[in-house]
Short mmCIF file of C-alpha atoms and ligand atoms in Angstrom, two decimals:
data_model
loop_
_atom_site.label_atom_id
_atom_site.label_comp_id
_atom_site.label_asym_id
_atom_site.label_seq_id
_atom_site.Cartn_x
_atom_site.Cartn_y
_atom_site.Cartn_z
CA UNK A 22 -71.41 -149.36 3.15
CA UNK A 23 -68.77 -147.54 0.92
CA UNK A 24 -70.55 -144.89 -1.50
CA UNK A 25 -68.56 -143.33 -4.30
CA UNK A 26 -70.33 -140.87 -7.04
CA UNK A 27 -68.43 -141.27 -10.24
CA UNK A 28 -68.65 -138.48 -12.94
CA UNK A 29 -67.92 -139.62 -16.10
CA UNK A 30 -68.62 -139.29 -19.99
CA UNK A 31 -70.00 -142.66 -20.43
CA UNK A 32 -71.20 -145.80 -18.73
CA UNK A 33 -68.63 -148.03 -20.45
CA UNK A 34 -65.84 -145.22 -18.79
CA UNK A 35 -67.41 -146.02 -15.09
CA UNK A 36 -67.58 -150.01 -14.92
CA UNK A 37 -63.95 -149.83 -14.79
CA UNK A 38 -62.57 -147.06 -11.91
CA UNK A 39 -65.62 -148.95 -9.91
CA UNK A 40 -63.93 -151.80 -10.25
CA UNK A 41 -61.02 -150.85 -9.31
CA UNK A 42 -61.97 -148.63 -5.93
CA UNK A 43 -65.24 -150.74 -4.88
CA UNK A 44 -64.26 -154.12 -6.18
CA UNK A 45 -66.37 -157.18 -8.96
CA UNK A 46 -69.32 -157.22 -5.88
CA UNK A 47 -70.44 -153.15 -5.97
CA UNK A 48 -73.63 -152.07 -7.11
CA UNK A 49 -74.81 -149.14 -8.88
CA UNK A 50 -77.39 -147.58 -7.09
CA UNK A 51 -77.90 -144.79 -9.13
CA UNK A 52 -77.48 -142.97 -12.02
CA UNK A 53 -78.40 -139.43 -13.77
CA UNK A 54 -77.10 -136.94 -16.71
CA UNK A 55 -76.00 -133.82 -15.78
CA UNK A 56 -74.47 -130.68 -17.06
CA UNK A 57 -70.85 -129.55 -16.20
CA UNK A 58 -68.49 -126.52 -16.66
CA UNK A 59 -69.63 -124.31 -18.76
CA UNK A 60 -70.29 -120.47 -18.83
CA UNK A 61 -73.35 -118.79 -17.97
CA UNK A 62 -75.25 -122.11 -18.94
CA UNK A 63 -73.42 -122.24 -22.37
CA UNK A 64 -71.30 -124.80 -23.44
CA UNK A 65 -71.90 -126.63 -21.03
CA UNK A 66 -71.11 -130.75 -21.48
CA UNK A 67 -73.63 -133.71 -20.57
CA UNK A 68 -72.12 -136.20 -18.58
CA UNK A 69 -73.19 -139.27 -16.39
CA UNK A 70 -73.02 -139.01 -12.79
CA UNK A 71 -72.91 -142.89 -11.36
CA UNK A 72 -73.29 -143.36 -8.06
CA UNK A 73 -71.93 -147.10 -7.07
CA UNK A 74 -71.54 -149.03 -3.71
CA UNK A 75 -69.89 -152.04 -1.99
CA UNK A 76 -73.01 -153.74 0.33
CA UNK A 77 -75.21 -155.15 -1.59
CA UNK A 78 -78.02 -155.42 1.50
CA UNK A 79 -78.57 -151.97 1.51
CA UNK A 80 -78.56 -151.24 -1.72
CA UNK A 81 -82.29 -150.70 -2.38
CA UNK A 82 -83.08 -148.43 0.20
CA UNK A 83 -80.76 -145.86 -1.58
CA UNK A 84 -82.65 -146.72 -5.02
CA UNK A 85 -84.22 -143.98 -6.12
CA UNK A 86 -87.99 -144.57 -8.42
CA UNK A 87 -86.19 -143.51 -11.61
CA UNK A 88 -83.05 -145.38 -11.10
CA UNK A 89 -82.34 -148.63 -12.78
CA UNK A 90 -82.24 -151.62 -10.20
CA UNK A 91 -79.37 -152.23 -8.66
CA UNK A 92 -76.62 -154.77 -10.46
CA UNK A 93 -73.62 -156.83 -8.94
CA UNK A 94 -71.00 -155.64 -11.81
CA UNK A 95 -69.70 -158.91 -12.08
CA UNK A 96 -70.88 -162.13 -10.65
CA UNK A 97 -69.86 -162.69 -6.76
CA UNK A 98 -67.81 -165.61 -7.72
CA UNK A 99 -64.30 -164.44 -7.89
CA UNK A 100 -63.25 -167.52 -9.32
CA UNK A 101 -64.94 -167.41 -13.09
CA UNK A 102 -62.32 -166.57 -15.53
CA UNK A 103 -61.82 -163.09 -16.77
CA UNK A 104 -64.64 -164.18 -20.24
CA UNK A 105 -67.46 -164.51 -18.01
CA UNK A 106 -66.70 -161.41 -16.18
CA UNK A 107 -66.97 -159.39 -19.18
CA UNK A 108 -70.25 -160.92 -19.98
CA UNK A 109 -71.52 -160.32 -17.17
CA UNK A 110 -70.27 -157.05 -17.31
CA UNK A 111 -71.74 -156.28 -20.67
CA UNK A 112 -75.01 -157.81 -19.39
CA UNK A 113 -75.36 -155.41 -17.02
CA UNK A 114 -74.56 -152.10 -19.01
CA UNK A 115 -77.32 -153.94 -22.05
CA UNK A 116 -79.69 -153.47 -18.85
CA UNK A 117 -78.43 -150.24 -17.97
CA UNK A 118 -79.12 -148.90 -21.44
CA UNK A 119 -82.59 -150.60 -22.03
CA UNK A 120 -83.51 -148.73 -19.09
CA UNK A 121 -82.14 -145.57 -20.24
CA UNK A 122 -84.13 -146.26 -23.57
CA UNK A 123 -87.24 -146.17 -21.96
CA UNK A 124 -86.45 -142.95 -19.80
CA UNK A 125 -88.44 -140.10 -21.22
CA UNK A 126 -85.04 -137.91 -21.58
CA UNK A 127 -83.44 -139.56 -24.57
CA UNK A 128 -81.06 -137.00 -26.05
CA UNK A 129 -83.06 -135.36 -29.28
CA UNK A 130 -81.26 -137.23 -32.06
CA UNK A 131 -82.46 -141.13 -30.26
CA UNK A 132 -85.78 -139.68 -29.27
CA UNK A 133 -86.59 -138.77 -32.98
CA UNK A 134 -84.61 -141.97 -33.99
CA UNK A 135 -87.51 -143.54 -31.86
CA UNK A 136 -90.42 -141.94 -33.39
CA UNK A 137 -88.87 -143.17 -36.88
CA UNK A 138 -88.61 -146.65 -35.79
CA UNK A 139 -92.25 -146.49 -34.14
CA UNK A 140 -93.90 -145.05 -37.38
CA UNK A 141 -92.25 -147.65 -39.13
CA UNK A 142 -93.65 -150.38 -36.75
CA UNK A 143 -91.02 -152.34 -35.87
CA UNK A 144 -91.67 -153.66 -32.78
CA UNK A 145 -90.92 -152.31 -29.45
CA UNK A 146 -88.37 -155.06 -27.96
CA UNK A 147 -86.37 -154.56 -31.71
CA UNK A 148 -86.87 -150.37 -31.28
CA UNK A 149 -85.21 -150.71 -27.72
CA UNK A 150 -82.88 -153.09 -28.25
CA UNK A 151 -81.25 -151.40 -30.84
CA UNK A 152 -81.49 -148.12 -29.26
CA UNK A 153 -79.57 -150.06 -26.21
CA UNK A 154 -76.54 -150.75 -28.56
CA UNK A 155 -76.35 -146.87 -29.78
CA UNK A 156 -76.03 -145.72 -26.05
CA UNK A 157 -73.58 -147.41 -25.87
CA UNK A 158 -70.87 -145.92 -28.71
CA UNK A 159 -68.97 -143.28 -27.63
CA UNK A 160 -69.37 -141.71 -30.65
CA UNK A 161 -72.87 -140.81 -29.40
CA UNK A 162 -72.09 -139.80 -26.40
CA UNK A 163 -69.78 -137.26 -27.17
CA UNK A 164 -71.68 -136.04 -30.71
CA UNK A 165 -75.27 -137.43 -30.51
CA UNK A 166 -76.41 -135.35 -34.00
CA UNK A 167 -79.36 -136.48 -35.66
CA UNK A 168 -76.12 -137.42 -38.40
CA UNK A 169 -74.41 -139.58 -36.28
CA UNK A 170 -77.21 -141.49 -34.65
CA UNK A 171 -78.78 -142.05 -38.52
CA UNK A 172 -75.72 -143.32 -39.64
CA UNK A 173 -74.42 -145.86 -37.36
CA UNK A 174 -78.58 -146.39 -36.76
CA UNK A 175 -77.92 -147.78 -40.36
CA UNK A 176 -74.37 -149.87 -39.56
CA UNK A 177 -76.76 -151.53 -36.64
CA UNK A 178 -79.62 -152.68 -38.95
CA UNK A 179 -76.94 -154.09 -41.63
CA UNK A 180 -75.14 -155.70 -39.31
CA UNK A 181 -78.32 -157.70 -37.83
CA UNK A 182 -79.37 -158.09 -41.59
CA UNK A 183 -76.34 -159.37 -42.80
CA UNK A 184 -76.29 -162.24 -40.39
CA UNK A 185 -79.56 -163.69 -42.14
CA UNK A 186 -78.52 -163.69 -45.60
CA UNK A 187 -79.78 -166.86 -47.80
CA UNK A 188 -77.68 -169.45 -47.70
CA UNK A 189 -76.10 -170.17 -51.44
CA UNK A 190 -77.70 -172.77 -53.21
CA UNK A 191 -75.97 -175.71 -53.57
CA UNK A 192 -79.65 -178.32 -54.78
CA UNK A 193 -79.32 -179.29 -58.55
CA UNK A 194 -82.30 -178.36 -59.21
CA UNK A 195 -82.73 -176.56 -56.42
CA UNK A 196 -86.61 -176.95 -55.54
CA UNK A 197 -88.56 -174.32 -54.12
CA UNK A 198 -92.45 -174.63 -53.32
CA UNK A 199 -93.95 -170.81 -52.35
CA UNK A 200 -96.41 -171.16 -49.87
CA UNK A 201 -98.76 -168.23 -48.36
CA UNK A 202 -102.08 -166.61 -47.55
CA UNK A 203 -104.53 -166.29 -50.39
CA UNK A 204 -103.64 -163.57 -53.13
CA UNK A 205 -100.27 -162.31 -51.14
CA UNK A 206 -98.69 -162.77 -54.76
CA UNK A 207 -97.73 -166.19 -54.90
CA UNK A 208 -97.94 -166.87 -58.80
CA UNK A 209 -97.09 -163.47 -59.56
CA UNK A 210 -93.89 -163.14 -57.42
CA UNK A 211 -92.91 -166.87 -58.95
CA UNK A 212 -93.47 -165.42 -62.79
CA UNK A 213 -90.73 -162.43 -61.58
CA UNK A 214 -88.52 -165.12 -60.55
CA UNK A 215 -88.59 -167.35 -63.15
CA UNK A 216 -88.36 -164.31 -65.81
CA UNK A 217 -84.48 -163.51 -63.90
CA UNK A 218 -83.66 -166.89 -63.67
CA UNK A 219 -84.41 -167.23 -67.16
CA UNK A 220 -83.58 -164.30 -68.77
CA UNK A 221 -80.65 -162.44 -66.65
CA UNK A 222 -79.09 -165.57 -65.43
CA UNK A 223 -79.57 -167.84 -68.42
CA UNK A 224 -80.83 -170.64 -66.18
CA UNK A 225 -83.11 -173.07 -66.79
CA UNK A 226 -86.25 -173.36 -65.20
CA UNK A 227 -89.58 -175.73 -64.12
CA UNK A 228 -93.19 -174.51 -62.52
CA UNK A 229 -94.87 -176.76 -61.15
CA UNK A 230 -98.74 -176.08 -59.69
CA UNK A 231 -100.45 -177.55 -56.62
CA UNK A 232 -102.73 -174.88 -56.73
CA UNK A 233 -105.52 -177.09 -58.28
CA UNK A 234 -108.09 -175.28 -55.85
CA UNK A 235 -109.23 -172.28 -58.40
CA UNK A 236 -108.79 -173.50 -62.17
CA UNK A 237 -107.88 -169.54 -62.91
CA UNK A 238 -104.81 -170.33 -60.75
CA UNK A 239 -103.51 -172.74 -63.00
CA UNK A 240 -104.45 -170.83 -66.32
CA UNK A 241 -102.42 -167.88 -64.72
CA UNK A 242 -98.79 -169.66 -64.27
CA UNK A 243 -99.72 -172.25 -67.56
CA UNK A 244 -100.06 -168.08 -69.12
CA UNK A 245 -96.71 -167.01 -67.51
CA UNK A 246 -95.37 -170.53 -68.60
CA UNK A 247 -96.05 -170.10 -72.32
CA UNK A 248 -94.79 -166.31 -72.44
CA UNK A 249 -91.77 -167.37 -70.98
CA UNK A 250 -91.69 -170.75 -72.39
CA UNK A 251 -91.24 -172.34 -69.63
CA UNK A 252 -93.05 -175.60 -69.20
CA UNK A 253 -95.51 -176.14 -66.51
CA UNK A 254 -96.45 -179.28 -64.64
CA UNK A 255 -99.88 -179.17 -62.44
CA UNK A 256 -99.33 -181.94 -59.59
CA UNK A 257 -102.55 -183.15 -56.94
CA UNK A 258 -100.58 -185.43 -54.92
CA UNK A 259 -97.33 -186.36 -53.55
CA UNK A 260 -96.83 -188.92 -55.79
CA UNK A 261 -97.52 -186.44 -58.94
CA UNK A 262 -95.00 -183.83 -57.77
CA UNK A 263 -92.27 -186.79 -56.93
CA UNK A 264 -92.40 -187.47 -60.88
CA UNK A 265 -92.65 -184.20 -61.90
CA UNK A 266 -89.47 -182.84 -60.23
CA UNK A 267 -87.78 -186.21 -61.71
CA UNK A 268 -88.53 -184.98 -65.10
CA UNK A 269 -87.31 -181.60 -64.52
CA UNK A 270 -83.86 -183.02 -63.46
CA UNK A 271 -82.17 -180.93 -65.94
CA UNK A 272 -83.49 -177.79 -64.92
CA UNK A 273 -81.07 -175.65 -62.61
CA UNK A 274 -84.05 -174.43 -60.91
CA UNK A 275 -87.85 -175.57 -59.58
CA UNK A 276 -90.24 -173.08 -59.26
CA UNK A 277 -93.62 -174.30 -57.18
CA UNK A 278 -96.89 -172.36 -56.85
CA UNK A 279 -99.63 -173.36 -53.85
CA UNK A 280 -103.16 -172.86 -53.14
CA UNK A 281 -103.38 -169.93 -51.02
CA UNK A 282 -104.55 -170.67 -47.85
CA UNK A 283 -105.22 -169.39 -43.91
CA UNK A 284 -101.87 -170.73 -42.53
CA UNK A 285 -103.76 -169.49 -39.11
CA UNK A 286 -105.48 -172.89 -39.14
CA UNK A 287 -103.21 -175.65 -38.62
CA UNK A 288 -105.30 -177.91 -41.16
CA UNK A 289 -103.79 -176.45 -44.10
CA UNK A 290 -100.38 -177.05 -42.71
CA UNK A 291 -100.97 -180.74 -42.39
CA UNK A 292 -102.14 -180.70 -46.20
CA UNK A 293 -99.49 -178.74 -47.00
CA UNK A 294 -96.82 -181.80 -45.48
CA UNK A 295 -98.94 -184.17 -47.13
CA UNK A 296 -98.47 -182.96 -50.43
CA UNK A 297 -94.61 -182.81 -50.04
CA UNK A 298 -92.58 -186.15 -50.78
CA UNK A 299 -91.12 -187.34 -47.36
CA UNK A 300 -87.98 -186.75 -47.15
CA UNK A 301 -87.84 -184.45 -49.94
CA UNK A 302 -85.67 -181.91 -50.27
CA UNK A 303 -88.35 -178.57 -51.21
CA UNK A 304 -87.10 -175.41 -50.38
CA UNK A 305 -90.33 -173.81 -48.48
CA UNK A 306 -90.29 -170.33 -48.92
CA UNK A 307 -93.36 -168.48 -47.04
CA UNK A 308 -94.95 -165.59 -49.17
CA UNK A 309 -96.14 -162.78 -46.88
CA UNK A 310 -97.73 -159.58 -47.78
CA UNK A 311 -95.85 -156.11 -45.84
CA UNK A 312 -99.33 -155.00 -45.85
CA UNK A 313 -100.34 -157.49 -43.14
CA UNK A 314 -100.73 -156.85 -39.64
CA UNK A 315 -97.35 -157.98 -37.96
CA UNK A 316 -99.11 -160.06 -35.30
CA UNK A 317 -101.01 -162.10 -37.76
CA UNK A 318 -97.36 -162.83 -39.88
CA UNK A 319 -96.04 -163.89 -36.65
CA UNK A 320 -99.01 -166.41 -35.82
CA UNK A 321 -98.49 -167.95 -39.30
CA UNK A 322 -94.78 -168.29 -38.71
CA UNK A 323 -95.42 -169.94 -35.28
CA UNK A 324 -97.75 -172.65 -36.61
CA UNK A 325 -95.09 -173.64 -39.15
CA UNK A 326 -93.13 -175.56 -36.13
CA UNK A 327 -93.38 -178.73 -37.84
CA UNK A 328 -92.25 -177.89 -41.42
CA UNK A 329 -89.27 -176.07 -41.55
CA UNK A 330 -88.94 -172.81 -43.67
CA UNK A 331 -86.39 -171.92 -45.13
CA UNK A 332 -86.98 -168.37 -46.45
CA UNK A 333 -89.56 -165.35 -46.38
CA UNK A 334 -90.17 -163.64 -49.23
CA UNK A 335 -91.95 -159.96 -48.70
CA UNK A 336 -94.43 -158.38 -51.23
CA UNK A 337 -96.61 -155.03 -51.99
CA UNK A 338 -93.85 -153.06 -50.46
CA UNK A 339 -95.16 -150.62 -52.90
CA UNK A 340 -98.66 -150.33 -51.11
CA UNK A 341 -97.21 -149.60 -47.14
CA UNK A 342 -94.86 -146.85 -45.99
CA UNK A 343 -94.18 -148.94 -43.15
CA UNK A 344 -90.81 -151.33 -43.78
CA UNK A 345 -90.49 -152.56 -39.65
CA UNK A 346 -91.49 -155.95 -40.39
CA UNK A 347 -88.76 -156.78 -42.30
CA UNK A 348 -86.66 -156.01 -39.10
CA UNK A 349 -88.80 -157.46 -36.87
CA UNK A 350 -89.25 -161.31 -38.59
CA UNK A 351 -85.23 -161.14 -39.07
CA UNK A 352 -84.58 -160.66 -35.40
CA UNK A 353 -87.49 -162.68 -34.08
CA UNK A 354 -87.07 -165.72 -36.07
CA UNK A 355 -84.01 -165.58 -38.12
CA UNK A 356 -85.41 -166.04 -41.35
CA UNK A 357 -83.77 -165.18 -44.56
CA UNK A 358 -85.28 -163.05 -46.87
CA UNK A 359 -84.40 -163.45 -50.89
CA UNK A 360 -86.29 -161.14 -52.40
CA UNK A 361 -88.87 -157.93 -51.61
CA UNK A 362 -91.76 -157.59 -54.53
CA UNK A 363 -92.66 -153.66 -54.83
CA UNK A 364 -95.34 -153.95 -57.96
CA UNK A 365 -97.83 -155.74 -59.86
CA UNK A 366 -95.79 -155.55 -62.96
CA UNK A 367 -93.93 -158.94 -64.41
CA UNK A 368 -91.17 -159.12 -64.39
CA UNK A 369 -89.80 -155.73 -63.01
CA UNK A 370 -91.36 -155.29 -59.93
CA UNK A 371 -89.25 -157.81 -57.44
CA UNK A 372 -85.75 -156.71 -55.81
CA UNK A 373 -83.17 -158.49 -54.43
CA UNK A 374 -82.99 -158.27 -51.12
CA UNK A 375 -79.77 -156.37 -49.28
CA UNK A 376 -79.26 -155.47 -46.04
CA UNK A 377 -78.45 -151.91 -46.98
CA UNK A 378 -81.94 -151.47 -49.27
CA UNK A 379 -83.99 -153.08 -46.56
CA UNK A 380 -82.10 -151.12 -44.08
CA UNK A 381 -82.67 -147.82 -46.30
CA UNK A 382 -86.39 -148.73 -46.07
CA UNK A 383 -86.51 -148.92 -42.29
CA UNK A 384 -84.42 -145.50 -41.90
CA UNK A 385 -85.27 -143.46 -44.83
CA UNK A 386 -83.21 -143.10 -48.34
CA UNK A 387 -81.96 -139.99 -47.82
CA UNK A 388 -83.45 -138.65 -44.52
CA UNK A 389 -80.06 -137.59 -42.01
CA UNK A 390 -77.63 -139.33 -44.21
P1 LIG B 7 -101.53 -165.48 -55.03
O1 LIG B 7 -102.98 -165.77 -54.76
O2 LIG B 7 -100.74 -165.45 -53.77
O3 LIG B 7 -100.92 -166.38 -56.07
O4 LIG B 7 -101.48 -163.99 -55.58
P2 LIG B 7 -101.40 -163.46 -57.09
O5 LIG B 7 -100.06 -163.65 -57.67
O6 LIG B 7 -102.56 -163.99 -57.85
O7 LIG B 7 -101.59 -161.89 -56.82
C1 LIG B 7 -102.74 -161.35 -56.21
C2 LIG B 7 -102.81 -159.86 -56.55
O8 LIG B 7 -101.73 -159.18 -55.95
C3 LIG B 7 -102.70 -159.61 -58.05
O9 LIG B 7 -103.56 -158.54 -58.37
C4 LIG B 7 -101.25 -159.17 -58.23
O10 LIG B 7 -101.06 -158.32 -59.34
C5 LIG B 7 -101.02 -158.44 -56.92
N1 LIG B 7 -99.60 -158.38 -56.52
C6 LIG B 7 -98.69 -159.37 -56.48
N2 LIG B 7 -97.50 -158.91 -56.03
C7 LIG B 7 -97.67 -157.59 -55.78
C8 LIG B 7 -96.81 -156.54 -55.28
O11 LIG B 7 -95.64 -156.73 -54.97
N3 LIG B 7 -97.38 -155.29 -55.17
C9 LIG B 7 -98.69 -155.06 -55.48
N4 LIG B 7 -99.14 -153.82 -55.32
N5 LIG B 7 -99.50 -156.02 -55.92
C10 LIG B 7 -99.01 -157.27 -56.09
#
């Protein structure tokens, strides 16, 4: 057994000198933070002690209860080529750091990062995973202010938004039927829309109805309809809405309004697929209210399997302080997400959705910035 202790400013700093001295097969056994130079306790600098070793068997019985489980630093096989090193490298320093995360001695700036992310509910694998990816910036680990971790909190939650932007539409008419829980703003959300389309981008547009269920459902859109004069079509069957999106061919866009129902119960899916042509190329765009409990969005989303959804579309943003969601369905399912409605009024209460608003949301306007 070969120990060496390794004090350095980072963890990213130690993978390679133990490399080099112990070899691809060491371990670390151990690591803590601790304070050097210095005078009379001030000024003193936070830096990493590591503590790594080259045989592997006896590895656990130096393991100390707070230290993260040992690691090979790369993968035994000295033959992979130099890319799968690295990701194994960088596998083991993610682990490293999600440890770290959940260690009660977060520097100030992450800990009250934390308890920001928390109140705003997004979920704990999101919170610590993108806590992992902060440890891990030098930036932070020389000058962890509240500033600092705030602002490149921020570059983290764009970057993960900006890979799930819509895609651009390319459909003439490009078809989209809203779906959702009862009253989540389905027909209001789709009288915003149609209003932009129609009045800021000159396009024009088609409703259709399936929500035949409550006759004040259809009197609501056939309302927003003749304000906007825009017709309306209602449609029952599969058949009906095949014929009505025919004679909206001219239209540059196909607005669709649906019952509301309890996507928790599979049945209404299966209506739902009945009710769409076969083979037909609807946009489905799932309505969800940011006033719902996250685990009962997530059970919807997960009984939608066998209809593919293209987009989420948030509402009453104005009736939670809590934004996490937003994060949460992004990195959990991928989802792209058009538009955020924040108000009962038509048509000014709908926003487009940008991954620097909805990160905003999640971190606070102005709070550290
Ligand atoms: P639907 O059943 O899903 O079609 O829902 P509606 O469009 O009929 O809306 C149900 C209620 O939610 C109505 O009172 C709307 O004014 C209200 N509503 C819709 N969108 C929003 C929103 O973004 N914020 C708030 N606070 N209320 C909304």
């Amino acid at each position: 057994m070969r120990l060496k202790t390794y004090i350095v400013g980072t963890m990213t700093e130690a993978i390679p000198m133990i490399k080099q001295d112990l070899g691809a097969d060491a371990l670390i056994l151990n690591t803590k933070k601790i304070k050097t130079g210095g005078f009379l306790g001030f000024f003193q600098k936070e830096k990493l002690e590591v503590t790594a070793a080259i045989d592997p068997v006896a590895a656990p019985k130096l393991q100390q209860a707070e230290a993260p489980k040992a690691q090979p630093i790369a993968k035994p096989n000295r033959n992979t080529d130099s890319s799968t090193e690295l990701i194994s490298e960088l596998k083991n320093i993610k682990q490293f750091m999600m440890q770290q995360v959940k260690a009660a001695d977060l520097p100030e700036a992450f800990q009250l990062l934390k308890e920001r992310l928390a109140a705003q509910e997004v979920a704990p694998d999101v919170q610590t995973d993108l806590l992992a990816k902060l440890m891990v910036k030098d930036e932070l680990n020389t000058d962890p202010t509240l500033e600092n971790v705030w602002r490149l909190a921020r570059e983290e939650l764009i970057s993960i938004f900006e890979q799930n932007q819509p895609q651009p539409v390319v459909k003439n008419p490009e078809v989209i039927c809203f779906i959702g829980p009862t009253g989540v703003g389905k027909t209001t959300t789709i009288a915003k829309i149609a209003a932009d389309y129609m009045l800021t981008k000159d396009k024009k547009v088609g409703l259709i109805t399936a929500d035949t269920f409550r006759i004040a459902a259809v009197e609501q859109l056939k309302t927003y309809g003749s304000i906007l004069n825009i017709p309306v079509r209602v449609v029952e069957t599969s058949e009906d809405l095949t014929v009505a999106i025919k004679d909206f061919h001219d239209c540059d866009i196909i607005l669709m309004d649906t019952a509301g129902r309890n996507y928790q119960q599979t049945q209404y899916i299966d209506e739902l697929t009945r009710l769409l042509p076969e083979g037909s190329k609807v946009q489905i765009h799932l309505v969800l209210s940011l006033t719902a409990k996250y685990e009962d969005m997530k059970k919807i989303i997960e009984n939608f399997q066998s209809i593919a959804m293209d987009e989420l579309l948030l509402t009453k943003k104005d009736e939670t302080s809590s934004s996490g969601a937003i994060v949460n369905l992004i990195r959990h399912y991928g989802i792209p997400i058009r538009h955020i409605a924040n108000g009962q009024n038509v048509p000014d209460d709908i926003l487009a959705f940008t991954p620097e608003l909805a990160s905003d949301f999640i971190l606070g306007e102005d709070h550290h910035a």
